CSV table of C-alpha atoms in Angstrom, one decimal:
chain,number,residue,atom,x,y,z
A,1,UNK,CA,156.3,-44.4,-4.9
A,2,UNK,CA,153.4,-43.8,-3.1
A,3,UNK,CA,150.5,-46.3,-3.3
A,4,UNK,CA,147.1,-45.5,-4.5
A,5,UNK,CA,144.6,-48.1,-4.1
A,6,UNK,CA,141.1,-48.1,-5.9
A,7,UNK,CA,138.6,-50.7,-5.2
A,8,UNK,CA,136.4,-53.0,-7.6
A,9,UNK,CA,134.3,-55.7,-6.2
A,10,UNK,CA,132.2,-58.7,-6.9
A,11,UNK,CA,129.9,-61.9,-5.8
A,12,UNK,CA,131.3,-65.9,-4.8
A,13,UNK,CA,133.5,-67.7,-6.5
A,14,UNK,CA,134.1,-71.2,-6.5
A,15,UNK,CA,130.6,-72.8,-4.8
A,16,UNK,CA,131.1,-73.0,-0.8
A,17,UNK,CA,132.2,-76.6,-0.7
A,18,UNK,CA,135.3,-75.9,-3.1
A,19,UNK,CA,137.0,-72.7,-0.9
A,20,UNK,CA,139.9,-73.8,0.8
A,21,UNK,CA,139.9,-72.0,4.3
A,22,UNK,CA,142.8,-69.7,4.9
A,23,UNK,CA,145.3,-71.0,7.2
A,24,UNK,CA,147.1,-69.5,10.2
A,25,UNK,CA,151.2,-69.5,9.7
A,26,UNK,CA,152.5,-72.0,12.1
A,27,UNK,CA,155.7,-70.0,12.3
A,28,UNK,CA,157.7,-66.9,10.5
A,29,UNK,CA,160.8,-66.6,8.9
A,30,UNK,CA,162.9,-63.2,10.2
A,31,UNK,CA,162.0,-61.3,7.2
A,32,UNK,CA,158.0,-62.2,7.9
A,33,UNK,CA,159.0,-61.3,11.5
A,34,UNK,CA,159.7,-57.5,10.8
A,35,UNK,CA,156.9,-57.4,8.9
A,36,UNK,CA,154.7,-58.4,11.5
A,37,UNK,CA,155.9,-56.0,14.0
A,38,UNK,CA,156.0,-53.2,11.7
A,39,UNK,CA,152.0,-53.7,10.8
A,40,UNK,CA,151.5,-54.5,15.1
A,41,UNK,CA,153.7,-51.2,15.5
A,42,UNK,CA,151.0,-49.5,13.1
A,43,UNK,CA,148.0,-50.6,14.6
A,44,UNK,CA,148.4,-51.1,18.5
A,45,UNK,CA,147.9,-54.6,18.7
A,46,UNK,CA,149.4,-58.0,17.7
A,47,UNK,CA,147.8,-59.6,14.3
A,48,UNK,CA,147.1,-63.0,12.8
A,49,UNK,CA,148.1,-63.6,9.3
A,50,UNK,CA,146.6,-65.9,7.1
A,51,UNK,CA,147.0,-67.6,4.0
A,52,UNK,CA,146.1,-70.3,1.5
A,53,UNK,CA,147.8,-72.9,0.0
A,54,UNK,CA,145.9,-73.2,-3.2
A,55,UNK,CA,144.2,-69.5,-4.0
A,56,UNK,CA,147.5,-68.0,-4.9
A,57,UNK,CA,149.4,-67.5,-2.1
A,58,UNK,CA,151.0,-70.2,-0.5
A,59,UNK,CA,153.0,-67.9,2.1
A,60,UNK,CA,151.3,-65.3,4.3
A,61,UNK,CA,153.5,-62.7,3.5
A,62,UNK,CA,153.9,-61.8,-0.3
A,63,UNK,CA,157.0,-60.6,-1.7
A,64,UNK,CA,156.3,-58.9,-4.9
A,65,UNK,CA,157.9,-55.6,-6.9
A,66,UNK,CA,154.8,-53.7,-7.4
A,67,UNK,CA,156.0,-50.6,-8.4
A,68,UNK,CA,158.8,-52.0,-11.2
A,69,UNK,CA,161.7,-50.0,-8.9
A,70,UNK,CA,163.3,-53.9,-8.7
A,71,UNK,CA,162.9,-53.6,-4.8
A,72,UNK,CA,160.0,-55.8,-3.6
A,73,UNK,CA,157.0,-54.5,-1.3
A,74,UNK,CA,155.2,-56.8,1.0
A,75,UNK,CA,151.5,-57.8,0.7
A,76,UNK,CA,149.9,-59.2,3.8
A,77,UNK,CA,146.5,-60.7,4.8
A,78,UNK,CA,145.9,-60.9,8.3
A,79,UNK,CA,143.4,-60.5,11.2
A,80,UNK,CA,143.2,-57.6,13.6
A,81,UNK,CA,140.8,-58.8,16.9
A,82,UNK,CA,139.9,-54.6,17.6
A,83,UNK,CA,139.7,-54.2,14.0
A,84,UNK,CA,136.6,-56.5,13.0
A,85,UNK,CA,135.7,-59.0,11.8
A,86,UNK,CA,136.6,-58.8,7.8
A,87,UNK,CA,140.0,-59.5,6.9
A,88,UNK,CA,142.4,-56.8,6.3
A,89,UNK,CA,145.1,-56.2,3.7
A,90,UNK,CA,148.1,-53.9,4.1
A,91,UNK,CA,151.2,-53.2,1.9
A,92,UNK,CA,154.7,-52.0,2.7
A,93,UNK,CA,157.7,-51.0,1.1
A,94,UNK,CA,161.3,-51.8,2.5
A,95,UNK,CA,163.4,-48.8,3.2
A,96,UNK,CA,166.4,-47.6,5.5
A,97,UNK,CA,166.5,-50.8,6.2
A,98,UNK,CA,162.9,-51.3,8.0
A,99,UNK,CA,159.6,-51.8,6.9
A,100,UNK,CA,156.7,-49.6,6.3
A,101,UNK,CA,153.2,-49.5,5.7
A,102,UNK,CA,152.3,-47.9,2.4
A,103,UNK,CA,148.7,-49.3,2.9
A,104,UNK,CA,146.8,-50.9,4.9
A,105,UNK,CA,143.0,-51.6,4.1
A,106,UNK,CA,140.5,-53.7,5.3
A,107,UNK,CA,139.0,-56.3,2.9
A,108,UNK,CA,135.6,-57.1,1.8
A,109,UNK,CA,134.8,-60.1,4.0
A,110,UNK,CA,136.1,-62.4,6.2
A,111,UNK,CA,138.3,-64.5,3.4
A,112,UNK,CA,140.0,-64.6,1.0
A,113,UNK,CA,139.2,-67.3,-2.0
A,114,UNK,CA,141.6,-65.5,-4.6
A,115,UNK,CA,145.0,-63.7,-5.1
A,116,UNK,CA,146.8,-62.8,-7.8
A,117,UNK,CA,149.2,-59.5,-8.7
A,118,UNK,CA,149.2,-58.9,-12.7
A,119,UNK,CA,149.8,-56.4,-15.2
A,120,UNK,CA,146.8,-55.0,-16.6
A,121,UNK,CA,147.8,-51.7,-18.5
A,122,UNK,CA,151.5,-52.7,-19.7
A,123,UNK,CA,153.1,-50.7,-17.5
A,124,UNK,CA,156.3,-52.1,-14.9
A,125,UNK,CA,153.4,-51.7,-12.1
A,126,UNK,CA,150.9,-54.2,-10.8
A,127,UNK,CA,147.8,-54.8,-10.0
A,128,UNK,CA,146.9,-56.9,-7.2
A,129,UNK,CA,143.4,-58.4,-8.0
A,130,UNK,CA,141.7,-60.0,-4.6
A,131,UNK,CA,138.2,-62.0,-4.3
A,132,UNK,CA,137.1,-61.8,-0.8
A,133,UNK,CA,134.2,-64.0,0.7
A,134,UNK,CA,131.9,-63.8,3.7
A,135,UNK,CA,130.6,-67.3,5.3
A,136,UNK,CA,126.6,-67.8,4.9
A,137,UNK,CA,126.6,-64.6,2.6
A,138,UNK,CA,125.7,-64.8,-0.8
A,139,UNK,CA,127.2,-62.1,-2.3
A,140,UNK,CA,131.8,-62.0,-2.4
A,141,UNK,CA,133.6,-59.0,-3.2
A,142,UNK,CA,136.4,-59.2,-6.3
A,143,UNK,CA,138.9,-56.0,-5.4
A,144,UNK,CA,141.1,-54.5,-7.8
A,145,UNK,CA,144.2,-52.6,-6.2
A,146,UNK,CA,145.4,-50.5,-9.1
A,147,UNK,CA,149.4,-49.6,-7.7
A,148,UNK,CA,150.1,-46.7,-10.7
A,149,UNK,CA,150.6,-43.3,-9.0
A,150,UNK,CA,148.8,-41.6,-11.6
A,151,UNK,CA,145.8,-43.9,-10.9
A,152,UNK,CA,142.6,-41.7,-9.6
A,153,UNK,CA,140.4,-43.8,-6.7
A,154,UNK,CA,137.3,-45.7,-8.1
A,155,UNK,CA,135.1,-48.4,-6.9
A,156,UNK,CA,134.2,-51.1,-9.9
A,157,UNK,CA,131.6,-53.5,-8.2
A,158,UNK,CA,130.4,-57.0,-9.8
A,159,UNK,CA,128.3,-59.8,-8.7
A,160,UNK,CA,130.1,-62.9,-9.6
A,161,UNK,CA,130.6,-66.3,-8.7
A,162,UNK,CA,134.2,-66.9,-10.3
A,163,UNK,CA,137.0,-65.3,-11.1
A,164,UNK,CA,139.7,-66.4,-13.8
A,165,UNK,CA,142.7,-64.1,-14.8
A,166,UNK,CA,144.7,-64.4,-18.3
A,167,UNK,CA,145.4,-62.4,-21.6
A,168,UNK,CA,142.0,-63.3,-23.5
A,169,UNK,CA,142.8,-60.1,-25.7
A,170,UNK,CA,146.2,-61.3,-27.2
A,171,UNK,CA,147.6,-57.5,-26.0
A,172,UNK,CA,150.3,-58.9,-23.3
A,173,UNK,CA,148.3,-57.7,-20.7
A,174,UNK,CA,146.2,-59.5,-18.3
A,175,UNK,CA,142.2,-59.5,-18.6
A,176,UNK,CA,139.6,-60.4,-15.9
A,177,UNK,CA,136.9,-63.2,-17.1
A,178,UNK,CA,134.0,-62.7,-14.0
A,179,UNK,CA,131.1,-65.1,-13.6
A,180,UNK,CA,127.5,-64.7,-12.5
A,181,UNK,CA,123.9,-66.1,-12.5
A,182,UNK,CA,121.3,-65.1,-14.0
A,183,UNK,CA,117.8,-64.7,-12.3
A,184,UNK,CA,116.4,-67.5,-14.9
A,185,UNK,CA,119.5,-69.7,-13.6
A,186,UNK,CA,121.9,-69.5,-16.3
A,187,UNK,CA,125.7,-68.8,-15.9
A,188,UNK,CA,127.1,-65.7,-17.6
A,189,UNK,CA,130.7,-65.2,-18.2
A,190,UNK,CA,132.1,-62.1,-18.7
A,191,UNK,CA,135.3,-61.0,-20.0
A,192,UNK,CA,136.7,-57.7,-18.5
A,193,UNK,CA,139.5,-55.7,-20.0
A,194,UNK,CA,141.8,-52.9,-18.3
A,195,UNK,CA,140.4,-49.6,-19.5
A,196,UNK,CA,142.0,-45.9,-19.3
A,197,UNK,CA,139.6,-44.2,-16.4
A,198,UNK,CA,140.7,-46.7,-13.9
A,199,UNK,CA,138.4,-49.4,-14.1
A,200,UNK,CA,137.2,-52.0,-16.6
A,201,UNK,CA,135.2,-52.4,-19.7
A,202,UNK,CA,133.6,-55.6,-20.6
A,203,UNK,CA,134.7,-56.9,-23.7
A,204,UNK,CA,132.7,-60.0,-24.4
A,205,UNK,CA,129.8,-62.0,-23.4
A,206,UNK,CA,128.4,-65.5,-22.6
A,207,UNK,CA,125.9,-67.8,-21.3
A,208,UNK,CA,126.6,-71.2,-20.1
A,209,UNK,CA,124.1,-73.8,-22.2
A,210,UNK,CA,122.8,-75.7,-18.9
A,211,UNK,CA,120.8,-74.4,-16.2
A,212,UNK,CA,120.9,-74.7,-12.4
A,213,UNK,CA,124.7,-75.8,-12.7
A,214,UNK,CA,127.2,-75.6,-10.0
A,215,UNK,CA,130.9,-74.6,-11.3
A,216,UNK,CA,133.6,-77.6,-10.5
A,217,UNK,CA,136.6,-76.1,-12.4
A,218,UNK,CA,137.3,-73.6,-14.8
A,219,UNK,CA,140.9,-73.9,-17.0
A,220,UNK,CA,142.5,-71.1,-19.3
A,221,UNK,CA,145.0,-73.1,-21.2
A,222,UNK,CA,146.6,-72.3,-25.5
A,223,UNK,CA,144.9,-74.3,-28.2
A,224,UNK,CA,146.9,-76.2,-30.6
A,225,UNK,CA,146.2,-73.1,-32.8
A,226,UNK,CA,147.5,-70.8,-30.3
A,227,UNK,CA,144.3,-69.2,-29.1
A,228,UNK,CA,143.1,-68.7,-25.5
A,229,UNK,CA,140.5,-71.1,-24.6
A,230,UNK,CA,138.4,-71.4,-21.4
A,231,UNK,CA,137.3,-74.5,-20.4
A,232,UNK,CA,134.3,-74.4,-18.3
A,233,UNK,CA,133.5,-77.8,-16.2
A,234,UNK,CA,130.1,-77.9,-14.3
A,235,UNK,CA,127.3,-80.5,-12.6
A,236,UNK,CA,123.6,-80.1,-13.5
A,237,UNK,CA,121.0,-81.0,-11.0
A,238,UNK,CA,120.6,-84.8,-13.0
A,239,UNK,CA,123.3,-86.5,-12.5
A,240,UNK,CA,125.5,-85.3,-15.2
A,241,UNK,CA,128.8,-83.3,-15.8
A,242,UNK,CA,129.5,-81.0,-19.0
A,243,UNK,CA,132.5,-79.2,-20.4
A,244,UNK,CA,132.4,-76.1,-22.9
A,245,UNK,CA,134.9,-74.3,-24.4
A,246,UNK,CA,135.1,-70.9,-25.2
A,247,UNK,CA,137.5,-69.5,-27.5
A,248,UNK,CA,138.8,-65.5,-27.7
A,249,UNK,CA,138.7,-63.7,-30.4
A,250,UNK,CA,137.5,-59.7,-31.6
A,251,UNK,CA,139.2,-58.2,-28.9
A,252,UNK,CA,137.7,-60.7,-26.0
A,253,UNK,CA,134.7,-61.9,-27.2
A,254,UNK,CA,133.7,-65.6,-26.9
A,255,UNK,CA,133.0,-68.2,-29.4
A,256,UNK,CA,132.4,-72.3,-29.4
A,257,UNK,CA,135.8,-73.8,-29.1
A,258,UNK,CA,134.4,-77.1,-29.6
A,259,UNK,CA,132.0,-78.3,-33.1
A,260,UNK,CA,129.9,-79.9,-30.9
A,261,UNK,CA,129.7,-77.1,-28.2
A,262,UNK,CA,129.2,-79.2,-24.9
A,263,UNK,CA,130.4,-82.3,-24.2
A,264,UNK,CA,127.8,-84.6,-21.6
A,265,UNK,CA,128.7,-87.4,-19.7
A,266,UNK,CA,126.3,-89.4,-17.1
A,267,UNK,CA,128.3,-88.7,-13.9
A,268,UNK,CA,127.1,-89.8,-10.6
A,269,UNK,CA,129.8,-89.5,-8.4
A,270,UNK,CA,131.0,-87.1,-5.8
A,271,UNK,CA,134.4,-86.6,-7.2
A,272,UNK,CA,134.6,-84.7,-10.1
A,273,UNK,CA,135.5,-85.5,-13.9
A,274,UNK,CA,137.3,-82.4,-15.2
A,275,UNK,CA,139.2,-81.6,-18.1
A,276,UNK,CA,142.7,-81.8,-17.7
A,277,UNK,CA,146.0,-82.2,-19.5
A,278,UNK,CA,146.0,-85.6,-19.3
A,279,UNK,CA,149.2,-86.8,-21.3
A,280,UNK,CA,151.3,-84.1,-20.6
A,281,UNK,CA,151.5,-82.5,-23.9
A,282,UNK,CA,150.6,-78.9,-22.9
A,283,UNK,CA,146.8,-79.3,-24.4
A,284,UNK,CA,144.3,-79.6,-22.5
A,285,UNK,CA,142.0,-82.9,-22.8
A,286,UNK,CA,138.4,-83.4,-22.4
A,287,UNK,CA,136.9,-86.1,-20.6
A,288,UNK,CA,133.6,-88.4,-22.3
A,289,UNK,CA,132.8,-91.4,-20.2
A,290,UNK,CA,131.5,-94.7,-22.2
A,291,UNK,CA,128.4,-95.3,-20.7
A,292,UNK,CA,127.8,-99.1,-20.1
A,293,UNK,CA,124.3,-100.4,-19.1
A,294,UNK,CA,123.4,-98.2,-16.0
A,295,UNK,CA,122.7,-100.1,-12.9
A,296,UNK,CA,121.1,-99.4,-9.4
A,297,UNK,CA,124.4,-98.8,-8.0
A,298,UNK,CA,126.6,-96.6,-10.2
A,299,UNK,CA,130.1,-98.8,-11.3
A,300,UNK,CA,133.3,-98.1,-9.3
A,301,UNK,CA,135.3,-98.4,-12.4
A,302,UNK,CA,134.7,-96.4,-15.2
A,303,UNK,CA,135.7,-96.5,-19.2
A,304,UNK,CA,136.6,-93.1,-20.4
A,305,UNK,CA,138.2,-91.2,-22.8
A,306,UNK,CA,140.1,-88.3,-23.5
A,307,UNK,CA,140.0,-86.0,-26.6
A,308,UNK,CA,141.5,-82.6,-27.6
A,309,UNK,CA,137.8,-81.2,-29.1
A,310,UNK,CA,139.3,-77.9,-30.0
A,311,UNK,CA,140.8,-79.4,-33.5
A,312,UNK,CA,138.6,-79.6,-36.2
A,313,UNK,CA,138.8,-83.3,-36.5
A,314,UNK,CA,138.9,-84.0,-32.2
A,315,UNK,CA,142.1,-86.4,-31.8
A,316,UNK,CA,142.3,-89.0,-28.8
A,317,UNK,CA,145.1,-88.7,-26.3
A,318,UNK,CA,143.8,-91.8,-24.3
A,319,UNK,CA,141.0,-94.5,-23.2
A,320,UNK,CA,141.3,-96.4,-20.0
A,321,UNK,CA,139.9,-97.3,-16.7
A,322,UNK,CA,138.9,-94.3,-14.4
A,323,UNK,CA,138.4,-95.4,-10.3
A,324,UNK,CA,136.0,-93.5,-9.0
A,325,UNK,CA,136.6,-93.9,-5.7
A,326,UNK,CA,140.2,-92.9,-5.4
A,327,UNK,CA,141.1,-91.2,-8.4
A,328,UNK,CA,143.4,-93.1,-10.4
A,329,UNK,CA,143.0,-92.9,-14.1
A,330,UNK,CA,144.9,-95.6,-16.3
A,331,UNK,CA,144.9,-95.5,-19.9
A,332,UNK,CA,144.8,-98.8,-22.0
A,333,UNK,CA,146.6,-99.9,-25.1
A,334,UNK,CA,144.6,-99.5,-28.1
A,335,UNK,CA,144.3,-103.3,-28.5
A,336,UNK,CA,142.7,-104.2,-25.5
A,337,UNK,CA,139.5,-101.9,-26.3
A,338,UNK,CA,136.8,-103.6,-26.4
A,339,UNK,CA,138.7,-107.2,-25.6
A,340,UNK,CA,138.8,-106.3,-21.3
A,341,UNK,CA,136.5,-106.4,-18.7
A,342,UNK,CA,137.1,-105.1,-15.0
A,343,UNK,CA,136.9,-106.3,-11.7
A,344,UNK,CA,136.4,-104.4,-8.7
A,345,UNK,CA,137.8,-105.6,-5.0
A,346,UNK,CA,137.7,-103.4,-1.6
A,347,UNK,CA,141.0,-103.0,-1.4
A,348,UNK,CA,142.3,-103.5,-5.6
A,349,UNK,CA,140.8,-103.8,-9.2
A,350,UNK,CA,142.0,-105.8,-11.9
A,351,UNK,CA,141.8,-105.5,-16.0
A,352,UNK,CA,140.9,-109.0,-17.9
A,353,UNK,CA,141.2,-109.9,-21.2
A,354,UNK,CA,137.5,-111.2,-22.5
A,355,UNK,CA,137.1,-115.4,-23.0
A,356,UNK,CA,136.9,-116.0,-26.6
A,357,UNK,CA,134.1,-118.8,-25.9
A,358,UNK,CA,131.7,-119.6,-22.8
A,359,UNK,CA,134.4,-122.8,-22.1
A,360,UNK,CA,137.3,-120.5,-21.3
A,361,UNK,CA,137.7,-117.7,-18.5
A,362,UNK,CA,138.9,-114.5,-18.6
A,363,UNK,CA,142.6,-114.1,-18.4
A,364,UNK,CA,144.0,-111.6,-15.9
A,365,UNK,CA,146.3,-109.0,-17.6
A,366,UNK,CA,146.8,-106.4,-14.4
A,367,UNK,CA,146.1,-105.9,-11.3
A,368,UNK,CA,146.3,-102.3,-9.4
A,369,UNK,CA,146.3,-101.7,-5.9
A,370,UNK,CA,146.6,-98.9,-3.3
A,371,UNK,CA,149.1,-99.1,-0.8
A,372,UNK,CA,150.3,-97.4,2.6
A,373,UNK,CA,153.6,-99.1,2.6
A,374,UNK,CA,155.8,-100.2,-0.3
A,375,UNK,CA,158.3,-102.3,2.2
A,376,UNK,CA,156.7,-105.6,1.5
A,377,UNK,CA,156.0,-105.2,-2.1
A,378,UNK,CA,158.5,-106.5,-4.6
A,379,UNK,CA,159.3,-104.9,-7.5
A,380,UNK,CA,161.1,-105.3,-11.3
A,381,UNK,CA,159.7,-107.1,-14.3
A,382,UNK,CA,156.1,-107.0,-14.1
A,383,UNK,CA,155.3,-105.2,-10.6
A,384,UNK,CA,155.8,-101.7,-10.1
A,385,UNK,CA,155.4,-98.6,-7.6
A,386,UNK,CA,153.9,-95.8,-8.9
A,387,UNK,CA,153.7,-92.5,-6.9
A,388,UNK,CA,151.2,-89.7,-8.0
A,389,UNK,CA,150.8,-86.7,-5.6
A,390,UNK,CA,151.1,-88.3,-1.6
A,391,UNK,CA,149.6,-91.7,-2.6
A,392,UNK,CA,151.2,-95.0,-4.0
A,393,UNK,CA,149.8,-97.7,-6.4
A,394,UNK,CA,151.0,-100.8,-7.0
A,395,UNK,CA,150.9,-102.2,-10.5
A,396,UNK,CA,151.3,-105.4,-11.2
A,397,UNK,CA,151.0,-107.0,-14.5
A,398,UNK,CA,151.0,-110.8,-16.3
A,399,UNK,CA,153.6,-112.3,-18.1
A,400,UNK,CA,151.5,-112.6,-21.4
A,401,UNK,CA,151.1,-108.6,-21.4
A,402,UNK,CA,153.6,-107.0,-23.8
A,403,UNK,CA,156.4,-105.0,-22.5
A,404,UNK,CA,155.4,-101.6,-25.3
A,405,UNK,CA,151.6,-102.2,-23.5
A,406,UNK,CA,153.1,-101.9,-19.8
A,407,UNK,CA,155.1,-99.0,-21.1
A,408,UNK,CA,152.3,-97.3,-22.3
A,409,UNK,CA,150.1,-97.7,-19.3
A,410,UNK,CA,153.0,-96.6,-17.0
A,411,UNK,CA,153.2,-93.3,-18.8
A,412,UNK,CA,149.6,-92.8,-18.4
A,413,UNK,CA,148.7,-93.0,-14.3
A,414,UNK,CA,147.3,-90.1,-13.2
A,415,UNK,CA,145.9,-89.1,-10.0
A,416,UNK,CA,143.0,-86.7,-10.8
A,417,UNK,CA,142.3,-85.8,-7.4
């Protein structure tokens, strides 16, 4: 089938700081191999190809059945030195046992922060949806490839900032959500559906409460209810963090998902507090941060909480201690709230339980520390290993602490990054 591409574009996505930089393929595998040769064959010259670990494409060459024909074409992003300076993408199909080019374009800048191939118009085709990016240039490009041979060529251009890709119309199709700023320093959101002519039609609106804000993470996750909620996590320019949820409903447009609309949280750290799924249950959980006496210098260890606010009455998935430093987050039995304090080392932290009277001292419940090696550590009752992501904790608990409270705080470690 032959490929027709049309082209839709838009602004930056994901502030500077947060792009992870394409990466060159340390080696290829035979299939990747052909493929190369056939897109140097095509173009006279030998080509780099890139790709990124966390922007959807974790392998530089991209196996995917476009067409629904069950056979898969190959999409490839890669660098051509007589060919410029942007990045390029081409596409080819697999037949007579070779490879061919189909298509081979080049992109809107010179990376790419996004990646995804979806169905838009619930056909067998898809749609492969790219944001491309430009170092020290404000404006990004957001390119929809539509694959359907039927598909007349159109350019769709938006300025945006970020790009998130789900079914926000409940139709089984995929819908575009596009962000932007607004000249009075606002952020809108705007929720873009596949339309007939080629292109897309917006389907709903929304401005972010806060102004001046930079992005740190946007999740589109089910509600209890089953609706599609966005989650929108962002810093203002005083020291705090905020979360809003948006719910979809009429066909894409976006309503408070929360009673109380934004949740705040004094935050002034470098690494971020973002909403997250914290225990696992498939809902996603919003952070608040109980906010002791603020001091000159900001408290490595943190109390904070973490509450589904989509439900009409919010329900608490956990409290506990949050490092801020490296980004372990563990929850604390219901009991101790309010009956702990925390103690802060360079190389550990330990939980206390309060002195009843000034005569008495605080009693140590557990103590948690980073580690490089586990070989000298001992482990069983009381003193554990725990592994989230590539780092290792050690966890090591009192007698006098219950062995349903260990359990619970076991279950809860999480690394947040």
């Amino acid at each position: 089938m032959a490929l027709i591409l049309a082209l839709t574009g838009c602004n930056s996505m994901w502030g500077r700081s947060n792009i992870t930089s394409l990466l060159s393929a340390p080696k290829f595998s035979q299939t990747e191999s052909e493929i190369v040769k056939a897109i140097d064959n095509h173009i006279g010259e030998n080509i780099t190809l890139k790709h990124s670990s966390q922007q959807g494409y974790s392998s530089p060459v991209q196996l995917i059945d476009i067409n629904g024909d069950e056979k898969d074409e190959a999409v490839v992003f890669y660098y051509a030195l007589n060919k410029g300076a942007n990045i390029r993408m081409a596409v080819l199909s697999y037949d007579d046992e070779k490879w061919s080019i189909v298509s081979d374009k080049e992109g809107l800048g010179t990376e790419v922060f996004y990646f995804s191939a979806v169905t838009l118009d619930g056909t067998d085709t898809k749609q492969l949806l790219v944001g491309y990016l430009t170092a020290n240039i404000d404006e990004n490009f957001f390119a929809a490839y539509f694959t359907g041979s039927d598909a007349e060529e159109s350019e769709y251009v938006e300025s945006c900032q970020d790009i998130i890709v789900g079914d926000v119309t409940y139709d089984g199709c995929d819908d575009v959500i596009l962000t932007n700023r607004t000249s009075d320093g606002r952020m809108r959101l705007r929720s873009l559906s596949y339309s007939e002519d080629g292109g897309f039609k917006v389907v709903g609106t929304r401005l972010l409460r806060h102004y001046n804000i930079d992005i740190t993470r946007f999740t589109l996750a089910q509600s209890r209810a089953g609706e599609t909620v966005l989650y929108a996590d962002y810093r203002d320019d005083y020291n705090q963090m905020h979360t809003e949820g948006m719910v979809f409903r009429d066909g894409g447009k976006m309503y408070d998902a929360f009673q109380q609309t934004v949740v705040s949280k004094w935050w002034e750290y470098t690494r971020d507090l973002n909403c997250v799924d914290i225990d696992g249950d498939g809902y996603i959980e919003t952070p608040s941060v109980i906010q002791e006496e603020r001091t000159e210098e900001p408290a490595v260890l943190k109390t904070v909480e973490w509450t589904d606010y989509t439900l009409e009455q919010p329900v608490r998935s956990y409290i506990g201690i949050y490092d801020t430093q490296q980004g372990l987050f563990v929850a604390i039995p219901d009991s101790w709230q309010n009956n702990i304090v925390t103690e802060y080392n360079a190389d550990s932290w330990q939980i206390l339980r309060k002195a009843e009277n000034e005569d008495e001292e605080a009693q140590l419940l557990l103590t948690v520390t980073q580690v490089e090696y586990r070989n000298d550590i001992e482990t069983g009752a009381y003193s554990y290993i725990v592994y989230k992501d590539t780092k290792t904790w050690h966890l090591s608990f009192e007698k006098q602490v219950d062995l349903s409270e260990i359990q619970h705080i076991l279950k809860s470690v999480t690394y947040l990054g």
